[in-house]
The first five atom37 places (N, CA, C, CB, O) and aatype in JSON, in Angstrom:
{
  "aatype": [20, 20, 20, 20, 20, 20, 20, 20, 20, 20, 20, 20, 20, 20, 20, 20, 20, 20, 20, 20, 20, 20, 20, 20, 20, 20, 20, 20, 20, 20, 20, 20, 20, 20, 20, 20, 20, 20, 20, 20, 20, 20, 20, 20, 20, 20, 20, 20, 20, 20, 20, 20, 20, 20, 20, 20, 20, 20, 20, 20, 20, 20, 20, 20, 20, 20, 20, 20, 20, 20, 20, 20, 20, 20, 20, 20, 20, 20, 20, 20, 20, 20, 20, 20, 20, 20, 20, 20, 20, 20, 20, 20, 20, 20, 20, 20, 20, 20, 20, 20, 20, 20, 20, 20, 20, 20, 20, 20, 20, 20, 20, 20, 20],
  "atom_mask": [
    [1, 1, 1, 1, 1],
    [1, 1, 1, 1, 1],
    [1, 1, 1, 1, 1],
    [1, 1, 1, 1, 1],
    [1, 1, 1, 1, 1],
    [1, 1, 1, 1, 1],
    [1, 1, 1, 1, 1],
    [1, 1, 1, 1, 1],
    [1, 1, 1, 1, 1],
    [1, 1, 1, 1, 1],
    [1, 1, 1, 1, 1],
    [1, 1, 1, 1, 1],
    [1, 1, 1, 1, 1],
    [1, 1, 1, 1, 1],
    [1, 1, 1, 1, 1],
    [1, 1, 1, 1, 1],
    [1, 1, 1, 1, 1],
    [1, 1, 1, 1, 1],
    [1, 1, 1, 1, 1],
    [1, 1, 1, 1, 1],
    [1, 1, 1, 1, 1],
    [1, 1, 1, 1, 1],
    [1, 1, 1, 1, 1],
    [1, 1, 1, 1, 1],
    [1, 1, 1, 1, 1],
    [1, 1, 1, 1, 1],
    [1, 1, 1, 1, 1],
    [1, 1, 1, 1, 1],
    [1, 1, 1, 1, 1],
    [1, 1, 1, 1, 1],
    [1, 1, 1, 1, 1],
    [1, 1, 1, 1, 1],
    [1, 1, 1, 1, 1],
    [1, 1, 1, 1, 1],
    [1, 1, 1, 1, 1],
    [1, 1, 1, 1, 1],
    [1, 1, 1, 1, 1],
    [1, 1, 1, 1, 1],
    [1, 1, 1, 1, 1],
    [1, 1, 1, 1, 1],
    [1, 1, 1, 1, 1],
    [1, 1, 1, 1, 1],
    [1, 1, 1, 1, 1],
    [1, 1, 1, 1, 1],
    [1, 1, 1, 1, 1],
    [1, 1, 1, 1, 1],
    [1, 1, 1, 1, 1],
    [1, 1, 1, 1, 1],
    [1, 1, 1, 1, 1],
    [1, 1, 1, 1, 1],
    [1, 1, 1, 1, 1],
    [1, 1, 1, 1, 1],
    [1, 1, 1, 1, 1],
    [1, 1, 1, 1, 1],
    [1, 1, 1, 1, 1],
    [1, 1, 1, 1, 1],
    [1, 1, 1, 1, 1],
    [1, 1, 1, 1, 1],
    [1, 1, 1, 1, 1],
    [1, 1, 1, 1, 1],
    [1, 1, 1, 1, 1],
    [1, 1, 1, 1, 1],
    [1, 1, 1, 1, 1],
    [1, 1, 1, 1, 1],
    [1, 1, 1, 1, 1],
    [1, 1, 1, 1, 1],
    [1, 1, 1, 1, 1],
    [1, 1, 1, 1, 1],
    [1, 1, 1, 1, 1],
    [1, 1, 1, 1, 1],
    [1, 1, 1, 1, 1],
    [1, 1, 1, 1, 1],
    [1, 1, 1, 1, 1],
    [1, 1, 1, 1, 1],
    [1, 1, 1, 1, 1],
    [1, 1, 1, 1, 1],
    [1, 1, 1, 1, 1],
    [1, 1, 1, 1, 1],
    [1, 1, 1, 1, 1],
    [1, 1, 1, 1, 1],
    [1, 1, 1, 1, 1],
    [1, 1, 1, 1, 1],
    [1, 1, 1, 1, 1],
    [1, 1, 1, 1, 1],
    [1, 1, 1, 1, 1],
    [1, 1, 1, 1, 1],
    [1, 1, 1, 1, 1],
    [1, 1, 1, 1, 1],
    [1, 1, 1, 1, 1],
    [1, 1, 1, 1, 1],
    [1, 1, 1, 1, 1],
    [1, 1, 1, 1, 1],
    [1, 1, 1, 1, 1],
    [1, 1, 1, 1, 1],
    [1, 1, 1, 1, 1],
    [1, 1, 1, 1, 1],
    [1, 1, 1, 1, 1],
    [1, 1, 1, 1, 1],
    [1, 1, 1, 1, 1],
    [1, 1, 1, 1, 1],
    [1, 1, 1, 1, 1],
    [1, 1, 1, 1, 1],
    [1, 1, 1, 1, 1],
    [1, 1, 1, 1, 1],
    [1, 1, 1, 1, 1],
    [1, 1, 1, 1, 1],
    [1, 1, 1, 1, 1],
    [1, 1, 1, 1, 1],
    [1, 1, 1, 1, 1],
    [1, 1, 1, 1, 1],
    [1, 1, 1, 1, 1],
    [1, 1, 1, 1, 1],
    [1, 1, 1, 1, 1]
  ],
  "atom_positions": [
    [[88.57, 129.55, 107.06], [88.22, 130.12, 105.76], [86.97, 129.47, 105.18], [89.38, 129.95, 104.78], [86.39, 129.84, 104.16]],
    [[86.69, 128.65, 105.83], [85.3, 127.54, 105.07], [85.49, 126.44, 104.32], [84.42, 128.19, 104.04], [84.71, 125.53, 104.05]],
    [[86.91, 126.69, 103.94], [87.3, 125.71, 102.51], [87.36, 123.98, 103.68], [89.61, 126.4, 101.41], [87.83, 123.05, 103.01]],
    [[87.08, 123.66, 104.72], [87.48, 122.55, 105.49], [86.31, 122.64, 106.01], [88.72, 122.5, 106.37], [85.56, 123.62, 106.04]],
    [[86.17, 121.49, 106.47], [85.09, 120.76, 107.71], [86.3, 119.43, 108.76], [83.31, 119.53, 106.5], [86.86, 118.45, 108.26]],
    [[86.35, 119.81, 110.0], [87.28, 119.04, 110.83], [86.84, 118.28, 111.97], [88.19, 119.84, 111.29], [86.4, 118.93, 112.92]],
    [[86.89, 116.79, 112.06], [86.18, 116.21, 112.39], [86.9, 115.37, 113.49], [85.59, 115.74, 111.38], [88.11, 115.37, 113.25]],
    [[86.58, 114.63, 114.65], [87.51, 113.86, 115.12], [86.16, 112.74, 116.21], [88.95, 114.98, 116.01], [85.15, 113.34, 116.58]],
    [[86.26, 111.84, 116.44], [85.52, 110.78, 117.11], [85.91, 109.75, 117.68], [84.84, 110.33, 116.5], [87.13, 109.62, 117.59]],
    [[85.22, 108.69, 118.43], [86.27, 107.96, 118.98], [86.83, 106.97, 118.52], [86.05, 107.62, 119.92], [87.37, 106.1, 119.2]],
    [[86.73, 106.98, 116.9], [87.83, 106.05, 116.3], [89.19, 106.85, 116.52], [87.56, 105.72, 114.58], [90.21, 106.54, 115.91]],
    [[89.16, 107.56, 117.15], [90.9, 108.28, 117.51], [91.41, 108.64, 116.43], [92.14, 107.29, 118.13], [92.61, 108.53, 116.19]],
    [[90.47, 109.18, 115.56], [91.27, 109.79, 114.2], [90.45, 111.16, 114.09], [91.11, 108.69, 112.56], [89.34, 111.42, 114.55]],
    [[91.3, 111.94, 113.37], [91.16, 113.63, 113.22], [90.82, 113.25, 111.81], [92.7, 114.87, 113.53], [91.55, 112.41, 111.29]],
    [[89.79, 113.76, 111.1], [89.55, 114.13, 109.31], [89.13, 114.81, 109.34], [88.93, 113.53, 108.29], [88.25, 115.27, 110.08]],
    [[90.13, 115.43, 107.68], [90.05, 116.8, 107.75], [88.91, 116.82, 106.12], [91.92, 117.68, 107.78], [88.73, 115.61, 105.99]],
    [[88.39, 117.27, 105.32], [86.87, 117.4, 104.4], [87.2, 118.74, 104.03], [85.14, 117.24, 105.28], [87.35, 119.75, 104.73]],
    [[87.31, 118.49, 102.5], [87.13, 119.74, 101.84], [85.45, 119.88, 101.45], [88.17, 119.77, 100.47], [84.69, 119.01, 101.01]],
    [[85.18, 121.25, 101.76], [83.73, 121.3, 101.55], [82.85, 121.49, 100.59], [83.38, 121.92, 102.09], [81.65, 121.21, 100.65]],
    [[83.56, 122.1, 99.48], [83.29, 122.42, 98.24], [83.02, 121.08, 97.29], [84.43, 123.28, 97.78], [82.15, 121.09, 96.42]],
    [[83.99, 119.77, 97.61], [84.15, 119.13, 96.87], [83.31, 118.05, 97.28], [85.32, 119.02, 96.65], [82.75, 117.38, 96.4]],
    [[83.07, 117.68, 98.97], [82.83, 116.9, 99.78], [83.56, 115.78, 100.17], [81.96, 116.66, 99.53], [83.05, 114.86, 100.8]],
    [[84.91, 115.82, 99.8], [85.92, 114.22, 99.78], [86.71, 114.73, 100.91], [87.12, 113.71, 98.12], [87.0, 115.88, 101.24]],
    [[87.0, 113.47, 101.45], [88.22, 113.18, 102.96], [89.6, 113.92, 102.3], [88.71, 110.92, 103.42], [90.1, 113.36, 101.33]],
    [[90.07, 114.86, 102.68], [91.38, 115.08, 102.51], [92.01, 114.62, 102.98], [91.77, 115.87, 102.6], [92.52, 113.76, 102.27]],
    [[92.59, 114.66, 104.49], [93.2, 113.68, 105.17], [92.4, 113.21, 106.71], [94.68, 114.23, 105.34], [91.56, 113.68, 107.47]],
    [[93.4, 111.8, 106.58], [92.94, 111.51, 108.35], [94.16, 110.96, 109.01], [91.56, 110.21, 108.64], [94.91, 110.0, 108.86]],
    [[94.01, 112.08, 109.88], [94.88, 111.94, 110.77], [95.23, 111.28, 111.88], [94.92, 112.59, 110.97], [94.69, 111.74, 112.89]],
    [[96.33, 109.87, 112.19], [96.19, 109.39, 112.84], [97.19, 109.38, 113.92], [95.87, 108.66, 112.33], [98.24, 109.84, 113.47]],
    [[97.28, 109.11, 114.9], [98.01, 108.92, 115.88], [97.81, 109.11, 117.54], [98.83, 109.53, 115.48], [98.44, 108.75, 118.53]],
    [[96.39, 110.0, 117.24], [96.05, 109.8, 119.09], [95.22, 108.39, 119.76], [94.84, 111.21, 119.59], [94.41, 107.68, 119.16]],
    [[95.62, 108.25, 120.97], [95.48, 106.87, 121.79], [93.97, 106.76, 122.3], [96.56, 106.82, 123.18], [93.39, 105.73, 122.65]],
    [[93.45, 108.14, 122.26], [92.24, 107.88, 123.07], [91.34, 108.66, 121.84], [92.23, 108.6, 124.89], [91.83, 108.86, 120.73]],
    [[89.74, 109.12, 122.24], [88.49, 109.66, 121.77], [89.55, 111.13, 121.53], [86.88, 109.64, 123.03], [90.38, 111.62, 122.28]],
    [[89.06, 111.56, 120.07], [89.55, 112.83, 120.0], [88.18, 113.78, 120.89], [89.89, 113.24, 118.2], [87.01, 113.56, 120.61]],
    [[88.52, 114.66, 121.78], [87.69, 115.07, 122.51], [87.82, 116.66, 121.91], [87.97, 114.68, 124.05], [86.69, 117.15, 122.04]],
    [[88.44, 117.35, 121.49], [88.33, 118.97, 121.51], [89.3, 119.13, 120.02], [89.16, 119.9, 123.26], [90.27, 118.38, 119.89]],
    [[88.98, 120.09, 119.0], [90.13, 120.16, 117.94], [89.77, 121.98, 117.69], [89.87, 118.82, 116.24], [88.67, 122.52, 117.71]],
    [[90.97, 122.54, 117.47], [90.57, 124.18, 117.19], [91.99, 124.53, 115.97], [90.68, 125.44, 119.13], [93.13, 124.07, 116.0]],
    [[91.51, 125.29, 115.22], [92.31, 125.7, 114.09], [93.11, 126.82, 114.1], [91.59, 125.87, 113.11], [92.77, 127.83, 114.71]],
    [[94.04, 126.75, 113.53], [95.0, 128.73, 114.42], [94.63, 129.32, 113.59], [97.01, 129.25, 114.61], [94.4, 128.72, 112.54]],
    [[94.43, 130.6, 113.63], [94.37, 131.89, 113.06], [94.44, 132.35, 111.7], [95.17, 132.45, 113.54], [93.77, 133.14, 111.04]],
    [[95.49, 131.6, 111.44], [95.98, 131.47, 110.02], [96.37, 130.55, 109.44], [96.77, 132.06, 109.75], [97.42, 130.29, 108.85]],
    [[94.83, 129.65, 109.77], [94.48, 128.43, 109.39], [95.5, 127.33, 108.75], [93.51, 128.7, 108.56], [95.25, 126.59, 107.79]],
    [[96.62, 127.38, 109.44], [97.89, 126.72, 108.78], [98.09, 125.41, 109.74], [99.37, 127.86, 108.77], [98.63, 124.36, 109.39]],
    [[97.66, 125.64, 110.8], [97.28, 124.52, 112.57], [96.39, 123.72, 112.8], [96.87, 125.17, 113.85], [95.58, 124.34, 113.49]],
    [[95.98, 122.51, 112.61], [95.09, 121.71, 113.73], [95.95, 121.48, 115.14], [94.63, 120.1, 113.07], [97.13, 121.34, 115.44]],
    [[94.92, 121.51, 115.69], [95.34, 120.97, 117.4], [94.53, 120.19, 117.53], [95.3, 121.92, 118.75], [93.62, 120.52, 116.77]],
    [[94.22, 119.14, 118.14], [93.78, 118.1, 118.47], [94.17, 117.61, 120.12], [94.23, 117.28, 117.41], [95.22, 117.52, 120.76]],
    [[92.68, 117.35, 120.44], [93.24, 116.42, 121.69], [92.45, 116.0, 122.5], [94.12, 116.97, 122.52], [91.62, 116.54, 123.23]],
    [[92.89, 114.61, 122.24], [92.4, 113.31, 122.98], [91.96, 113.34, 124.6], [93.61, 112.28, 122.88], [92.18, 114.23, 125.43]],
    [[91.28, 112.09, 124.76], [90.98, 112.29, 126.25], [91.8, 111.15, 127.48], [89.23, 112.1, 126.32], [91.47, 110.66, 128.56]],
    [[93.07, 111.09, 126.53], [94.37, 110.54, 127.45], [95.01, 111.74, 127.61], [95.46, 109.36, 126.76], [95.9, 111.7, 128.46]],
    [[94.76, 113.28, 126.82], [95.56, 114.08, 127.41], [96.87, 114.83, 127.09], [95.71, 113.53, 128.17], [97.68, 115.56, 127.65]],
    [[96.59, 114.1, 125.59], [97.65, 114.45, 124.39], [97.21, 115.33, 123.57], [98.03, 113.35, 123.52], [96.01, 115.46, 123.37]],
    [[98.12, 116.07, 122.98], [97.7, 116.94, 122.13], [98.68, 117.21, 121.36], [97.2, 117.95, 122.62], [99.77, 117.72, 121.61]],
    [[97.92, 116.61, 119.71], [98.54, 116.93, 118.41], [98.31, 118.07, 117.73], [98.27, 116.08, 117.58], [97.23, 118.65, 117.64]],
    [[99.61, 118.46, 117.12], [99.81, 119.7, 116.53], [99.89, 118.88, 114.97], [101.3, 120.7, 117.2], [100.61, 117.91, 114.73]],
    [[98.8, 119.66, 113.84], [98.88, 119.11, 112.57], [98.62, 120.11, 111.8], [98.08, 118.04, 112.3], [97.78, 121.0, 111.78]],
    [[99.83, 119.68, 110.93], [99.56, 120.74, 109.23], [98.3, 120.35, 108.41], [100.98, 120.43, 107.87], [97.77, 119.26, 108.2]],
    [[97.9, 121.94, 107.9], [96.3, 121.94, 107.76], [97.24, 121.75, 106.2], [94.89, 123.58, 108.35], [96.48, 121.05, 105.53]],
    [[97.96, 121.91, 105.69], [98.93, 121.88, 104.27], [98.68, 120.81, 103.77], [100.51, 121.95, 104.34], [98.12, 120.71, 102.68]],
    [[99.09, 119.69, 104.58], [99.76, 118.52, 104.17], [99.86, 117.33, 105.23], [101.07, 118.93, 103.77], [100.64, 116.38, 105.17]],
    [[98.71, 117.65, 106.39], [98.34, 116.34, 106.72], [99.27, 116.1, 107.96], [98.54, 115.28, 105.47], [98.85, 115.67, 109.04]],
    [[100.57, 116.42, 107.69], [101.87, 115.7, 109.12], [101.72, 116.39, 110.48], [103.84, 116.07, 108.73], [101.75, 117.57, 110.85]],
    [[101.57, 115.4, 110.97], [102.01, 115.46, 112.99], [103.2, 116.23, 112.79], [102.54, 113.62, 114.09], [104.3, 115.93, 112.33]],
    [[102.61, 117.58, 113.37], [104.24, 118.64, 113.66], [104.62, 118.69, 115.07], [104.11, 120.49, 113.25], [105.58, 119.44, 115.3]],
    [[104.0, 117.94, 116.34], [104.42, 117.83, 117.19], [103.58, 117.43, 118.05], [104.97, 118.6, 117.37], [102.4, 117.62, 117.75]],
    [[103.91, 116.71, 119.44], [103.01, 115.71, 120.57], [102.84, 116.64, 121.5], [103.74, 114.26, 121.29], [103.91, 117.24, 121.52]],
    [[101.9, 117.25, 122.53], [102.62, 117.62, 123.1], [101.44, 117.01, 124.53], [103.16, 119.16, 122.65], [100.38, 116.45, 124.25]],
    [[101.76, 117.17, 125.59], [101.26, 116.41, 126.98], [100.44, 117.07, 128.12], [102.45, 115.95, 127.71], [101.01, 117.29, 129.19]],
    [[99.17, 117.39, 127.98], [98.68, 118.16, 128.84], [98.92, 117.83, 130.69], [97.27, 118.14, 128.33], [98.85, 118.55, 131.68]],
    [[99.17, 116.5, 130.49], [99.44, 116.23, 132.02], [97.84, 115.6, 132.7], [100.01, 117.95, 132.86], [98.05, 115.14, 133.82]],
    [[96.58, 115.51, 132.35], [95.37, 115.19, 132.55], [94.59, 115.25, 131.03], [94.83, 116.14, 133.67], [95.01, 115.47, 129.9]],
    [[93.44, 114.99, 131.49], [92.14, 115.3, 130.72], [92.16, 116.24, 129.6], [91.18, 115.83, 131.6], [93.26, 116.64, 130.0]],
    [[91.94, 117.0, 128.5], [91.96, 118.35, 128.58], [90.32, 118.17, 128.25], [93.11, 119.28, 127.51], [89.79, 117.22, 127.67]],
    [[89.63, 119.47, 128.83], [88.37, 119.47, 128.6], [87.93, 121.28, 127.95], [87.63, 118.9, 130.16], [86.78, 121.72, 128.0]],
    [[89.18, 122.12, 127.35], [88.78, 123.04, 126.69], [90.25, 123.32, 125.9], [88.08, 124.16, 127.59], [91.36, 123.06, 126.36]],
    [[89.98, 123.84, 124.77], [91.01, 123.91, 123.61], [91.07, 125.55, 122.99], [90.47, 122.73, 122.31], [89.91, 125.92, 123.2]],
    [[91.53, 126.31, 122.58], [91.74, 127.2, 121.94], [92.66, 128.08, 121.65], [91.18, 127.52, 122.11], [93.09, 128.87, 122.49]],
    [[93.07, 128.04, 120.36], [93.75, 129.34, 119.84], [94.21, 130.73, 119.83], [93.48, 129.46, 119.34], [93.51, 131.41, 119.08]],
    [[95.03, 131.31, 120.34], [94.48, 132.48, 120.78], [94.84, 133.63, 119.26], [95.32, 132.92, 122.46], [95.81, 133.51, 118.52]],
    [[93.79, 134.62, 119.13], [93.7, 135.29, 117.7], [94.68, 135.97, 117.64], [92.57, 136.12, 117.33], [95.23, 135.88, 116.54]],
    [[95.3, 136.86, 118.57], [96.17, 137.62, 118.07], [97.86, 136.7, 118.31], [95.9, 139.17, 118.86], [98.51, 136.5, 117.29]],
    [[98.2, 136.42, 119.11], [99.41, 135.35, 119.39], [99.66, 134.29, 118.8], [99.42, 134.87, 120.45], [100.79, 133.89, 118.5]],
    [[98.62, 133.75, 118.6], [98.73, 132.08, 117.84], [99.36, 131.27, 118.7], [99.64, 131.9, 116.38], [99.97, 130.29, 118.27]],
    [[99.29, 131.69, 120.77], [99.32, 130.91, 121.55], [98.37, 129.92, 121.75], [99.5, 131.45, 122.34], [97.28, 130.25, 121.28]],
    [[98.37, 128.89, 122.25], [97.41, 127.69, 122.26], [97.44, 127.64, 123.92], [98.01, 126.1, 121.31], [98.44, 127.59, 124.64]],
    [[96.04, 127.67, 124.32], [95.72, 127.12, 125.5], [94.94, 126.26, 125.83], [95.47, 127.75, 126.09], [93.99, 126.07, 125.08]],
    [[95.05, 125.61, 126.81], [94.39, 124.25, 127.57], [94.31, 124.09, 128.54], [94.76, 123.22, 127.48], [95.14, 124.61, 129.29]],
    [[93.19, 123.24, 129.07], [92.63, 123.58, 130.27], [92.22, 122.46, 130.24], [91.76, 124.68, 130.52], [91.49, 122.13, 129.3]],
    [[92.73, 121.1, 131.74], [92.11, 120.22, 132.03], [91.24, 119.79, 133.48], [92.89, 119.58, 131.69], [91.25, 120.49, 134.5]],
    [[90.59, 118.63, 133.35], [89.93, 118.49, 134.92], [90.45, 118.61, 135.79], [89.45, 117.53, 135.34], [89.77, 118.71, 136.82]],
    [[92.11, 118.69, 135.92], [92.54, 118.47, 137.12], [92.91, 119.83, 137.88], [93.63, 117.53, 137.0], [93.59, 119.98, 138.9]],
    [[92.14, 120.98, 136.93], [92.18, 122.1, 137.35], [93.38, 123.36, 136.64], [92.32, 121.75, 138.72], [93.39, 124.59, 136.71]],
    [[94.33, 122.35, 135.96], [95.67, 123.14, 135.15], [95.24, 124.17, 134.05], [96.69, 121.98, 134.28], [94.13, 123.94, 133.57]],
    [[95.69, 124.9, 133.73], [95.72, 126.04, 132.29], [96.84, 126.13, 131.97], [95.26, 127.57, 132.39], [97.64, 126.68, 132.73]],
    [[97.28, 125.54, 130.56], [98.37, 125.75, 130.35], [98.24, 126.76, 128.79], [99.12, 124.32, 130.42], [97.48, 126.48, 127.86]],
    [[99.14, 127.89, 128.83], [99.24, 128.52, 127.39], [100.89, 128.14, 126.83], [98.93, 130.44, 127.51], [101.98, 128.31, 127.38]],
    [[100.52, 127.55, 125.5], [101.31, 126.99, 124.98], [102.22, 127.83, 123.57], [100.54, 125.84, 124.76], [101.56, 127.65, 122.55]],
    [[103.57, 128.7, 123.26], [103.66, 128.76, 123.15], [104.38, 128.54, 121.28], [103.41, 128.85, 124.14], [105.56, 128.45, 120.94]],
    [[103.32, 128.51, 120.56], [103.32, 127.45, 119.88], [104.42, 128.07, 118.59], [101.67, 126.94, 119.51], [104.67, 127.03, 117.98]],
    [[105.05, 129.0, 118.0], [106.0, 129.11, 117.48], [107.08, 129.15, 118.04], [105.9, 129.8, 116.92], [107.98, 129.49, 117.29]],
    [[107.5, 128.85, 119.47], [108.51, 128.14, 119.84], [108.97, 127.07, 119.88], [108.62, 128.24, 120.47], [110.08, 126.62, 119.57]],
    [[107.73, 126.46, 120.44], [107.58, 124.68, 120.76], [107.3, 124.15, 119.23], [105.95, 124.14, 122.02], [106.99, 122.97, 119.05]],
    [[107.44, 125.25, 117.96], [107.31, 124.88, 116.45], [109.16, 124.73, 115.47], [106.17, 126.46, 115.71], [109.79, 124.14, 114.59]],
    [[109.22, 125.7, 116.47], [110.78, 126.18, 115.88], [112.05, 125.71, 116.77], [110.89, 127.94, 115.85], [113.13, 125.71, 116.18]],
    [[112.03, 125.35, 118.0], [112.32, 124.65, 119.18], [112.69, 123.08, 119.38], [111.27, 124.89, 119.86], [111.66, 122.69, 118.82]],
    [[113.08, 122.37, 119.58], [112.93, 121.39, 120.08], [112.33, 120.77, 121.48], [113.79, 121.22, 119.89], [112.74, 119.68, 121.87]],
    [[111.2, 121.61, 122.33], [111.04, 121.64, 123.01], [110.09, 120.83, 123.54], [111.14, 122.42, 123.02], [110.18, 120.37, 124.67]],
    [[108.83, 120.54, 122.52], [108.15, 119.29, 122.58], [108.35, 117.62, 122.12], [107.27, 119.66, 122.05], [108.98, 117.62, 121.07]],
    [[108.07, 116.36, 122.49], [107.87, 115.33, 121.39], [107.57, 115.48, 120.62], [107.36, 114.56, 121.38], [106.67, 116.29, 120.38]],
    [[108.22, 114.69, 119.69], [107.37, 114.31, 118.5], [107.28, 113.44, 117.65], [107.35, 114.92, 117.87], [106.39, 113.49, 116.8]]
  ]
}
């Protein structure tokens, strides 16, 4: 929507910047490595995030909280949302694509967290 600017580096933290105002809304912490790739869902309610150990955080664009861990298994070196599903896919060096089902693995117990 514009109202954010989303940021992540290798202090291993995700911040999220309202743009209008210019102040840190939140920063998000909990990945182990360089945040390497971050993409927003559809209905801008999602951060995804993910590091280059290969993790990938699911975060409320609301209110800041880790809604779930989840484990690419390698690298990931491409991230995205998909527009009409609000499936999440990933794609790392070691050649994997995974599409991630993300109002299951939301409503589910199916990922860490």
């Amino acid at each position: 929507t514009g109202q954010y600017v989303i940021t992540g580096a290798d202090d291993y933290l995700v911040k999220v910047w309202e743009v209008d105002r210019g102040v840190l809304i939140y920063t998000l912490k909990g990945h182990e490595g360089y945040i390497a790739l971050i993409d927003v869902s559809p209905d801008n309610s999602i951060i995804a995030s993910a590091c280059t150990f290969g993790s990938i955080r699911l975060w409320s664009l609301v209110n800041g909280l880790c809604l779930k861990v989840l484990n690419h298994g390698g690298s990931i070196n491409w991230i995205k949302f998909d527009e009409n599903t609000s499936a999440l896919a990933t794609a790392g060096d070691e050649g994997n694509c995974i599409v991630w089902d993300i109002s299951k693995i939301l409503h589910d117990d199916f990922a860490i967290t």
